[in-house]
mmCIF file of C-alpha atoms in Angstrom:
data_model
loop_
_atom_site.group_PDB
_atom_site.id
_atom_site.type_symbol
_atom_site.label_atom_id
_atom_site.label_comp_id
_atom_site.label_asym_id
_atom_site.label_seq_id
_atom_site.Cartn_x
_atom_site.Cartn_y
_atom_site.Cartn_z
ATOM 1 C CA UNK A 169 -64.875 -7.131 11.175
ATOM 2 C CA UNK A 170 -61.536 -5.386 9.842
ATOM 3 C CA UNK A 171 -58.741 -6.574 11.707
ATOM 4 C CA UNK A 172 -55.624 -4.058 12.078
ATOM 5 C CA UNK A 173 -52.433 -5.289 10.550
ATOM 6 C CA UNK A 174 -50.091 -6.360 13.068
ATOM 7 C CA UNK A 175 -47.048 -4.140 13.892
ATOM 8 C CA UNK A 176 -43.892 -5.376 12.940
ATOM 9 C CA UNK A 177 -40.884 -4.409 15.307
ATOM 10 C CA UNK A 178 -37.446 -4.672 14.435
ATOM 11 C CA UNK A 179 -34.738 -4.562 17.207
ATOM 12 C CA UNK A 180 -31.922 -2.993 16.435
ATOM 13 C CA UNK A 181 -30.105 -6.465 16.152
ATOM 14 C CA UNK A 182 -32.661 -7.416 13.459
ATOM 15 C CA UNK A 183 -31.560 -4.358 11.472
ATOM 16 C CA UNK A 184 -27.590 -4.775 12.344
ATOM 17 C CA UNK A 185 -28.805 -8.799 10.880
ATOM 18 C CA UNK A 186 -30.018 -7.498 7.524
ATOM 19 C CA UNK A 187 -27.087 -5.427 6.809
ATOM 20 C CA UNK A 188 -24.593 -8.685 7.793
ATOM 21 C CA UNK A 189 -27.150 -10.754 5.492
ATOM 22 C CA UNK A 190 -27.054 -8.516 2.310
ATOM 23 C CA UNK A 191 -23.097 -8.000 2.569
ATOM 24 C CA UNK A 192 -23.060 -12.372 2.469
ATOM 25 C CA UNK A 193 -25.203 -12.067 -0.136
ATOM 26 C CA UNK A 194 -22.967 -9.887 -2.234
ATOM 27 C CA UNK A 195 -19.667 -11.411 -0.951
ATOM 28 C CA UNK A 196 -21.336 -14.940 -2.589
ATOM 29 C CA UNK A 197 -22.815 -14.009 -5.410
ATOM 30 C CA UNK A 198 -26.105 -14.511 -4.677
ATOM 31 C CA UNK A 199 -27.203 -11.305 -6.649
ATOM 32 C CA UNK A 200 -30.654 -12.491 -7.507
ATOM 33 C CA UNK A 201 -31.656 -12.717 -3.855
ATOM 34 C CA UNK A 202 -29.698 -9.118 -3.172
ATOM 35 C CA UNK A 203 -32.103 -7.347 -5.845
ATOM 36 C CA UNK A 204 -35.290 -8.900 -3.812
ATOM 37 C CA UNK A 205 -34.234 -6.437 -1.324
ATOM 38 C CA UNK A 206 -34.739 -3.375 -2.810
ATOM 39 C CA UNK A 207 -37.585 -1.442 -2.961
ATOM 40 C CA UNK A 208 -38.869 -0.583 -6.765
ATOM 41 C CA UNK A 209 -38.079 3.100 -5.757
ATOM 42 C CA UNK A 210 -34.762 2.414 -4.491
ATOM 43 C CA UNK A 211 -30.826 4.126 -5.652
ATOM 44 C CA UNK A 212 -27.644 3.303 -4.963
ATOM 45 C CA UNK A 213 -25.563 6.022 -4.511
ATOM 46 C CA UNK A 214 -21.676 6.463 -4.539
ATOM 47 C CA UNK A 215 -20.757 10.011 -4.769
ATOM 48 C CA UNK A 216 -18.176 11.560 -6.133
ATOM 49 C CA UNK A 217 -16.983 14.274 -4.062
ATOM 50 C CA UNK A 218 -16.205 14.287 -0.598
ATOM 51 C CA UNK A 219 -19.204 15.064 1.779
ATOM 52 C CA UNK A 220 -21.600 15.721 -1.709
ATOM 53 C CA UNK A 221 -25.171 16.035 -0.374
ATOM 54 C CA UNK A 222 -27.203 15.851 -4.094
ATOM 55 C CA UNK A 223 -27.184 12.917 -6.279
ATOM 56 C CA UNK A 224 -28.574 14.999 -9.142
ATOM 57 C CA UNK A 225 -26.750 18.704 -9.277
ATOM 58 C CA UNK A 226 -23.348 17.176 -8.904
ATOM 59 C CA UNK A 227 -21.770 14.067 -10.927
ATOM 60 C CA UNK A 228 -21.338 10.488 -9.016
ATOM 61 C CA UNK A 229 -19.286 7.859 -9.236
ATOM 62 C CA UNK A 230 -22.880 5.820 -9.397
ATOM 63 C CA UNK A 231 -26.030 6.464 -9.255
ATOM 64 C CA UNK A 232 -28.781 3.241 -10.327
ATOM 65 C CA UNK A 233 -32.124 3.141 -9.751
ATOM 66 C CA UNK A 234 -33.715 -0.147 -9.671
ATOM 67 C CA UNK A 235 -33.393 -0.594 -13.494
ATOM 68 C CA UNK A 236 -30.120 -0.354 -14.270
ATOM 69 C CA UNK A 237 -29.121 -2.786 -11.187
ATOM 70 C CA UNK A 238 -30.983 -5.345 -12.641
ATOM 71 C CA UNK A 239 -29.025 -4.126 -15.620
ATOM 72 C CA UNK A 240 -25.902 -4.539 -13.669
ATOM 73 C CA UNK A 241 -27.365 -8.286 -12.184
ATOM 74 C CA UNK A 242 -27.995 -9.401 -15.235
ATOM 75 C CA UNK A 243 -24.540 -8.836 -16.639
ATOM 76 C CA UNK A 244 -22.926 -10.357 -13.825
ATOM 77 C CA UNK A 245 -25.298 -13.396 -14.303
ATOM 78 C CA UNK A 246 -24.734 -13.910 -17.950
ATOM 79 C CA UNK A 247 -23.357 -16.677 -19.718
ATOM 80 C CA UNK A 248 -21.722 -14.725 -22.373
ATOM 81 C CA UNK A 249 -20.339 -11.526 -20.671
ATOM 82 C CA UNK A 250 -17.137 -12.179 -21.386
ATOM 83 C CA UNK A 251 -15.513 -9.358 -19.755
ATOM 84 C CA UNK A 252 -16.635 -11.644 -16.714
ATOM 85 C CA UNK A 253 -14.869 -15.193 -17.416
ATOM 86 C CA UNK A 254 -13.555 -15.556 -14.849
ATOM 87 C CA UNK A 255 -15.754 -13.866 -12.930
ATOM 88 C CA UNK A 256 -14.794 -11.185 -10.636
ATOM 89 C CA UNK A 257 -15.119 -11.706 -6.369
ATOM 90 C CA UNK A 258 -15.660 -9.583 -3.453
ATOM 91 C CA UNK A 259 -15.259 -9.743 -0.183
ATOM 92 C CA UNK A 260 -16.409 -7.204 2.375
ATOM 93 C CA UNK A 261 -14.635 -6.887 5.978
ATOM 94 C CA UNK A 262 -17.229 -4.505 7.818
ATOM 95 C CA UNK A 263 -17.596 -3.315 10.967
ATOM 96 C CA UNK A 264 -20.670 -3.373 13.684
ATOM 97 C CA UNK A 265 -22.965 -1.239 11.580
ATOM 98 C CA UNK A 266 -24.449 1.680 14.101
ATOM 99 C CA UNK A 267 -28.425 1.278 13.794
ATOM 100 C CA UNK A 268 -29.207 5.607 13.252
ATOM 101 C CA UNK A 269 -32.493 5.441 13.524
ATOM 102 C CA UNK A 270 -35.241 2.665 14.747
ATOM 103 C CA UNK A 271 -38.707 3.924 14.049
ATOM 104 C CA UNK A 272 -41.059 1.024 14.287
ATOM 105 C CA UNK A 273 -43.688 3.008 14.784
ATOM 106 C CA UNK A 274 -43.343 4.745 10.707
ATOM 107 C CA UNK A 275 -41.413 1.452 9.496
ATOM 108 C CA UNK A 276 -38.098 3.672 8.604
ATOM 109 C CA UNK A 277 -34.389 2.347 9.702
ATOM 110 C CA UNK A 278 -31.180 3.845 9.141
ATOM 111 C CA UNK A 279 -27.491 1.950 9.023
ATOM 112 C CA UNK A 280 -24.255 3.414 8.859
ATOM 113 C CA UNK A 281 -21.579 1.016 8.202
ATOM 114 C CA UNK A 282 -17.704 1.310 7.944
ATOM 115 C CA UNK A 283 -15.786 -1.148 5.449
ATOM 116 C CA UNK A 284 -13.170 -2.023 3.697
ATOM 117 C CA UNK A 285 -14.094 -4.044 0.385
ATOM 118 C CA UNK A 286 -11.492 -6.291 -1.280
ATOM 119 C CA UNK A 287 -12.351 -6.862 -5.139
ATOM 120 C CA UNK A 288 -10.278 -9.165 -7.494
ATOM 121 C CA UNK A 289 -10.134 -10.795 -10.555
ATOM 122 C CA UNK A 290 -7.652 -12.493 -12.047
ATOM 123 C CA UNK A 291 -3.873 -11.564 -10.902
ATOM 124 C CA UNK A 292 -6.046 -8.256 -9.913
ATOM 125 C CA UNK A 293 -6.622 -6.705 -6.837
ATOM 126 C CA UNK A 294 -8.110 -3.389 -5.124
ATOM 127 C CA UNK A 295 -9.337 -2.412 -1.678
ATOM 128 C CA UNK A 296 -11.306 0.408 -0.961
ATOM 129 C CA UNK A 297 -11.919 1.893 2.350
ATOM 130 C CA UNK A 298 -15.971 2.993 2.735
ATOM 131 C CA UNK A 299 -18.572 3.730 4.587
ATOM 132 C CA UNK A 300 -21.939 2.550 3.992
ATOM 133 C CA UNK A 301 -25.544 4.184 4.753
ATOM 134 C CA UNK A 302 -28.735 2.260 4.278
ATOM 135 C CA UNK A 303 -32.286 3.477 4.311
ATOM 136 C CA UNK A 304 -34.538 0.659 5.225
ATOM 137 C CA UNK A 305 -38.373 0.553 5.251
ATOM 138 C CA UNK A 306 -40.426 -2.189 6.847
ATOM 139 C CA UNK A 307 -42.894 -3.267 3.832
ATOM 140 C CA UNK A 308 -44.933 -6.029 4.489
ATOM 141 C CA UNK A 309 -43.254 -7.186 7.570
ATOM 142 C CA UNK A 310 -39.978 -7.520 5.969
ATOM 143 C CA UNK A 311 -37.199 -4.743 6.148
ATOM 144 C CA UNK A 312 -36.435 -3.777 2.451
ATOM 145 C CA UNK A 313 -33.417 -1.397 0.926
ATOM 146 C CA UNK A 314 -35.218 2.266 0.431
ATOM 147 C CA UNK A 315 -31.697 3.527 -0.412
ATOM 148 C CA UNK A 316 -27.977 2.882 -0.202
ATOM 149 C CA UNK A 317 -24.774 5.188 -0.244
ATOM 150 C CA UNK A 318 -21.443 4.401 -0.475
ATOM 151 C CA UNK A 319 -19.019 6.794 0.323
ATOM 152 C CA UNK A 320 -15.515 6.007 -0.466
ATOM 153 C CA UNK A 321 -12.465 7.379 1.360
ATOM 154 C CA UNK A 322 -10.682 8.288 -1.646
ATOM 155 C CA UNK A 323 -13.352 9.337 -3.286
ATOM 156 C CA UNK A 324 -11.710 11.948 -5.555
ATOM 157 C CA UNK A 325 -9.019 9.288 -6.496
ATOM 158 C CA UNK A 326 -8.889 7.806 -10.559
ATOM 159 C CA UNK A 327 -10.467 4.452 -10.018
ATOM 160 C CA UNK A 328 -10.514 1.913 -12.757
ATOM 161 C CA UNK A 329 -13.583 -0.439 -13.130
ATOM 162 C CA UNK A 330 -15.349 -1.405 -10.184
ATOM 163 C CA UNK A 331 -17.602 -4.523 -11.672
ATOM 164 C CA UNK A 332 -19.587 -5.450 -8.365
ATOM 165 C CA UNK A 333 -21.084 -3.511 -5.972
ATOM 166 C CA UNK A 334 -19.372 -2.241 -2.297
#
């Protein structure tokens, strides 16, 4: 006899826990454990115009799929990326994320999330003012990252380097 998988449900403070949880991750470091979030179909996405609605007829700021932010893990974990000695920090001041949607019954979630993140390194600092969506998908009773887009306030401004990820 088949038994049915059990339903997982979410509350919306669950989802509002994951988004606090993955901006700790990212404020400490711990990019390893961030990537285990993402689903192997996932993009982050920080567009470059104001209100932009296509990641792909229109250039971004950023646009990774899973491979290139293991790429971008992998740099900021290596021993000899020098560009990164010392190592840059983040630290991200958010606000009560709004849960947009909370579909158990499909396993889809969606976050928006206003920030400001504070990078530095060195006698360097920048802030930038953003706001955050997340797609989330419940895949084996866990809530993973389907997609994430930042858009900054200043979007259209000349930005210099931005090593980690808002």
């Amino acid at each position: 006899m088949t038994v049915p998988p059990k339903e997982t449900t979410f509350t919306k403070e669950n989802v509002i826990d994951f988004i606090y949880d993955e901006t700790r991750m990212l404020d400490e470091g711990k990019y390893d454990a961030w990537l285990e979030l993402w689903l192997e179909d996932g993009h982050y996405w920080m567009p470059l115009d104001y209100r932009q609605d296509d990641p792909h007829l229109v250039s971004s700021l950023l646009y990774e799929d899973i491979f290139m932010l293991k790429l971008r893990v992998e740099r900021l974990n290596g021993a000899r990326t020098f560009s990164q000695k010392p190592k840059s920090r983040c630290h991200h001041v958010i606000q009560r994320p709004f849960v947009d949607v909370l579909d158990n019954e499909n396993g889809v979630y969606r976050t928006t999330t206003s920030m400001h993140y504070v990078e530095t390194r060195l006698d360097e600092q920048f802030l930038l003012a953003l706001t955050a969506t997340h797609d989330l998908k419940c895949v084996d009773g866990k809530l993973r990252i389907a997609n994430k887009r930042v858009d900054l306030l200043n979007c259209d401004a000349a930005f210099g380097n931005i090593q980690l990820l808002p």
